[in-house]
Amino acid sequence: MNINLTNVQSKAKVISANETAVNDGNYTVVANATFTDPSPIEGKGFRVFVRNGTAIVGGTSYSVAGTEIVRLFHSGSWSNYVIDMSSKQDVSIVVNSNITAENDKVYHVVANATFTDPTGVNGKGYVVVVRAGSATIGGNTGGAGTINYRLFQGGTWTTYQFWNINQLLNIVEVLSNKKTTLADNSDTFYPTQKAVKTAVDAKQDALTETNFGAFTNGLTSKTTPIDADSVNIIDSADSNKAKRVTFANLKAFLKEYFDTIYTTTTAVATQITTVLSGYVPTSRTINGLDLSVNRTLSASDVGAPSGSGTSTGTNTGDETQSSILTKLGFFLHKQTTPN
């Protein structure tokens, strides 16, 4: 990452009166001036460097020489980002040879130089501005026009190098877009690593027979399903997609299937009626006696005289079993054995 001072200086416009800024414009104030914002464009803005006098940017006054203001439009509003280099002017050191740096110092390189880091203090470091030649810092070389920030953090030295003002504007924009959650649905914001990990950890693991079985086993049971309830199935006729079947449809399917295998109650009743039709119904009676049980008939039951004696009458011939039973009030029934 780089700010190219040569390019910035060549594009800077010297301002000594009120000015309507343009996006990506660079201005150096040498007398009192009020800046009017340009038409807003997401992620765009302008830069104002106060060399002398007072600059009013976004309604705020800046009168300290050495103050740099980056005015940026983002998410519907303008914001000022201020870089105050004035406090560093008294420790600025011109360098034209190798040097061991000190924390909180600013170095201006005018000839090739290699920097040796000072004792590391967390959050501390130094700045190297390369005016001419080159500077070797932490093994990295910065050419003319670069600003190099060397910072010690978490036990490690890191160099941040800038080449042009547009990259600085982009960096400011990116930092303002950092989010710690995934709540925003935007192409502008970006989440931190922790926000991504938190969101990923909250998602369901890939389904396996083990975790899906454990999930199913943990569901609340229902003792008596009703027709509107359903069960899951795999549809083999539709690429094995998961679908559901209601109990109403399941019962209708099973009835249709089992009706082809087992006799229905209506058919069984018909068969029983057919079989029993060959027998004497229990509603019949003999001399007032029903036939629901075995009966022993007496002489009086069939009209025969009781005791001993002689029967008189005309002999009409030998009687057959059938004629005898007919006279006794019986008729033969042929028993039919059902198929």
PDB file of C-alpha atoms in Angstrom, residues 46-163:
ATOM      1  CA  PHE A  46     -11.077  15.305  -1.883  1.00  0.00           C
ATOM      2  CA  ARG A  47      -7.956  16.205   0.111  1.00  0.00           C
ATOM      3  CA  VAL A  48      -7.057  19.514   1.748  1.00  0.00           C
ATOM      4  CA  PHE A  49      -3.583  20.296   3.170  1.00  0.00           C
ATOM      5  CA  VAL A  50      -3.367  23.360   5.423  1.00  0.00           C
ATOM      6  CA  ARG A  51      -0.062  25.173   4.804  1.00  0.00           C
ATOM      7  CA  ASN A  52      -1.224  28.547   6.089  1.00  0.00           C
ATOM      8  CA  GLY A  53      -4.453  30.266   7.121  1.00  0.00           C
ATOM      9  CA  THR A  54      -7.704  28.493   7.948  1.00  0.00           C
ATOM     10  CA  ALA A  55      -9.527  25.884   5.870  1.00  0.00           C
ATOM     11  CA  ILE A  56     -13.229  25.256   6.531  1.00  0.00           C
ATOM     12  CA  VAL A  57     -14.107  21.757   5.345  1.00  0.00           C
ATOM     13  CA  GLY A  58     -17.560  20.337   5.947  1.00  0.00           C
ATOM     14  CA  GLY A  59     -18.315  23.195   8.344  1.00  0.00           C
ATOM     15  CA  THR A  60     -15.244  22.488  10.542  1.00  0.00           C
ATOM     16  CA  SER A  61     -12.329  24.930  10.739  1.00  0.00           C
ATOM     17  CA  TYR A  62      -8.721  23.767  10.536  1.00  0.00           C
ATOM     18  CA  SER A  63      -6.013  26.363  11.170  1.00  0.00           C
ATOM     19  CA  VAL A  64      -2.997  24.353  12.335  1.00  0.00           C
ATOM     20  CA  ALA A  65      -0.318  24.311   9.658  1.00  0.00           C
ATOM     21  CA  GLY A  66       0.517  20.752   8.643  1.00  0.00           C
ATOM     22  CA  THR A  67      -3.042  19.415   9.061  1.00  0.00           C
ATOM     23  CA  GLU A  68      -4.333  17.236   6.257  1.00  0.00           C
ATOM     24  CA  ILE A  69      -8.075  16.608   5.834  1.00  0.00           C
ATOM     25  CA  VAL A  70      -9.486  13.803   3.707  1.00  0.00           C
ATOM     26  CA  ARG A  71     -13.177  14.522   2.985  1.00  0.00           C
ATOM     27  CA  LEU A  72     -15.012  11.333   1.978  1.00  0.00           C
ATOM     28  CA  PHE A  73     -18.611  10.534   0.949  1.00  0.00           C
ATOM     29  CA  HIS A  74     -19.777   7.113   2.159  1.00  0.00           C
ATOM     30  CA  SER A  75     -23.175   5.481   2.832  1.00  0.00           C
ATOM     31  CA  GLY A  76     -25.115   8.668   2.174  1.00  0.00           C
ATOM     32  CA  SER A  77     -23.037  11.118   4.230  1.00  0.00           C
ATOM     33  CA  TRP A  78     -19.802  13.124   4.184  1.00  0.00           C
ATOM     34  CA  SER A  79     -17.079  12.589   6.792  1.00  0.00           C
ATOM     35  CA  ASN A  80     -13.717  14.217   7.557  1.00  0.00           C
ATOM     36  CA  TYR A  81     -10.609  12.150   8.275  1.00  0.00           C
ATOM     37  CA  VAL A  82      -7.841  14.275   9.766  1.00  0.00           C
ATOM     38  CA  ILE A  83      -4.100  13.578   9.676  1.00  0.00           C
ATOM     39  CA  ASP A  84      -2.207  16.015  11.894  1.00  0.00           C
ATOM     40  CA  MET A  85       1.492  16.058  11.013  1.00  0.00           C
ATOM     41  CA  SER A  86       2.148  19.332  12.830  1.00  0.00           C
ATOM     42  CA  SER A  87       3.255  17.643  16.051  1.00  0.00           C
ATOM     43  CA  LYS A  88       5.870  15.665  14.139  1.00  0.00           C
ATOM     44  CA  GLN A  89       7.611  18.641  12.594  1.00  0.00           C
ATOM     45  CA  ASP A  90       9.895  19.150  15.555  1.00  0.00           C
ATOM     46  CA  VAL A  91      11.199  15.575  15.348  1.00  0.00           C
ATOM     47  CA  SER A  92      11.557  15.389  11.557  1.00  0.00           C
ATOM     48  CA  ILE A  93      15.047  14.273  10.610  1.00  0.00           C
ATOM     49  CA  VAL A  94      16.714  14.534   7.205  1.00  0.00           C
ATOM     50  CA  VAL A  95      18.486  11.288   6.325  1.00  0.00           C
ATOM     51  CA  ASN A  96      21.124  10.696   3.639  1.00  0.00           C
ATOM     52  CA  SER A  97      22.845   7.564   5.030  1.00  0.00           C
ATOM     53  CA  ASN A  98      22.165   4.451   7.078  1.00  0.00           C
ATOM     54  CA  ILE A  99      20.557   5.103  10.440  1.00  0.00           C
ATOM     55  CA  THR A 100      19.105   3.382  13.504  1.00  0.00           C
ATOM     56  CA  ALA A 101      15.559   4.701  13.872  1.00  0.00           C
ATOM     57  CA  GLU A 102      13.847   5.902  17.038  1.00  0.00           C
ATOM     58  CA  ASN A 103      10.232   5.453  18.025  1.00  0.00           C
ATOM     59  CA  ASP A 104       7.849   8.379  17.319  1.00  0.00           C
ATOM     60  CA  LYS A 105      10.218  10.014  14.819  1.00  0.00           C
ATOM     61  CA  VAL A 106       9.675  11.152  11.225  1.00  0.00           C
ATOM     62  CA  TYR A 107      12.538  10.800   8.742  1.00  0.00           C
ATOM     63  CA  HIS A 108      12.884  12.517   5.371  1.00  0.00           C
ATOM     64  CA  VAL A 109      15.206  10.547   3.094  1.00  0.00           C
ATOM     65  CA  VAL A 110      17.144  12.561   0.503  1.00  0.00           C
ATOM     66  CA  ALA A 111      19.687   9.866  -0.435  1.00  0.00           C
ATOM     67  CA  ASN A 112      19.835   6.076  -0.240  1.00  0.00           C
ATOM     68  CA  ALA A 113      19.563   4.877   3.351  1.00  0.00           C
ATOM     69  CA  THR A 114      18.938   1.669   5.264  1.00  0.00           C
ATOM     70  CA  PHE A 115      16.975   1.843   8.520  1.00  0.00           C
ATOM     71  CA  THR A 116      17.583  -0.361  11.550  1.00  0.00           C
ATOM     72  CA  ASP A 117      14.549  -0.787  13.792  1.00  0.00           C
ATOM     73  CA  PRO A 118      14.644   0.574  17.354  1.00  0.00           C
ATOM     74  CA  THR A 119      13.740  -1.485  20.404  1.00  0.00           C
ATOM     75  CA  GLY A 120      10.209  -2.742  19.820  1.00  0.00           C
ATOM     76  CA  VAL A 121       7.495  -1.066  21.915  1.00  0.00           C
ATOM     77  CA  ASN A 122       3.960  -2.312  21.298  1.00  0.00           C
ATOM     78  CA  GLY A 123       1.982   0.236  19.254  1.00  0.00           C
ATOM     79  CA  LYS A 124       5.060   2.380  18.576  1.00  0.00           C
ATOM     80  CA  GLY A 125       7.146   2.933  15.444  1.00  0.00           C
ATOM     81  CA  TYR A 126       8.403   5.573  13.015  1.00  0.00           C
ATOM     82  CA  VAL A 127       7.652   7.209   9.653  1.00  0.00           C
ATOM     83  CA  VAL A 128       9.972   7.427   6.658  1.00  0.00           C
ATOM     84  CA  VAL A 129       9.172   9.885   3.838  1.00  0.00           C
ATOM     85  CA  VAL A 130      11.349   9.285   0.785  1.00  0.00           C
ATOM     86  CA  ARG A 131      12.044  12.597  -0.998  1.00  0.00           C
ATOM     87  CA  ALA A 132      14.872  11.277  -3.162  1.00  0.00           C
ATOM     88  CA  GLY A 133      16.849   8.078  -3.503  1.00  0.00           C
ATOM     89  CA  SER A 134      15.417   5.075  -1.704  1.00  0.00           C
ATOM     90  CA  ALA A 135      14.912   3.772   1.822  1.00  0.00           C
ATOM     91  CA  THR A 136      15.332   0.177   2.911  1.00  0.00           C
ATOM     92  CA  ILE A 137      13.059  -0.495   5.872  1.00  0.00           C
ATOM     93  CA  GLY A 138      12.689  -3.932   7.402  1.00  0.00           C
ATOM     94  CA  GLY A 139      14.140  -5.451   4.233  1.00  0.00           C
ATOM     95  CA  ASN A 140      11.616  -3.659   1.991  1.00  0.00           C
ATOM     96  CA  THR A 141      12.658  -0.793  -0.286  1.00  0.00           C
ATOM     97  CA  GLY A 142      10.566   2.335  -0.757  1.00  0.00           C
ATOM     98  CA  GLY A 143      11.275   4.603  -3.706  1.00  0.00           C
ATOM     99  CA  ALA A 144      11.017   8.379  -4.071  1.00  0.00           C
ATOM    100  CA  GLY A 145       7.552   9.680  -3.237  1.00  0.00           C
ATOM    101  CA  THR A 146       6.601   6.943  -0.797  1.00  0.00           C
ATOM    102  CA  ILE A 147       5.504   7.247   2.799  1.00  0.00           C
ATOM    103  CA  ASN A 148       6.483   4.245   4.906  1.00  0.00           C
ATOM    104  CA  TYR A 149       4.908   3.563   8.274  1.00  0.00           C
ATOM    105  CA  ARG A 150       6.934   1.098  10.373  1.00  0.00           C
ATOM    106  CA  LEU A 151       4.916  -0.261  13.320  1.00  0.00           C
ATOM    107  CA  PHE A 152       5.668  -2.756  16.116  1.00  0.00           C
ATOM    108  CA  GLN A 153       2.561  -4.719  17.137  1.00  0.00           C
ATOM    109  CA  GLY A 154       2.130  -8.075  18.881  1.00  0.00           C
ATOM    110  CA  GLY A 155       5.866  -8.775  18.881  1.00  0.00           C
ATOM    111  CA  THR A 156       6.303  -8.137  15.137  1.00  0.00           C
ATOM    112  CA  TRP A 157       7.468  -5.205  13.006  1.00  0.00           C
ATOM    113  CA  THR A 158       5.322  -4.412   9.943  1.00  0.00           C
ATOM    114  CA  THR A 159       5.812  -1.833   7.162  1.00  0.00           C
ATOM    115  CA  TYR A 160       2.810  -0.030   5.620  1.00  0.00           C
ATOM    116  CA  GLN A 161       3.690   1.756   2.393  1.00  0.00           C
ATOM    117  CA  PHE A 162       1.526   4.216   0.410  1.00  0.00           C
ATOM    118  CA  TRP A 163       2.018   5.500  -3.126  1.00  0.00           C
TER     119      TRP A 163
END
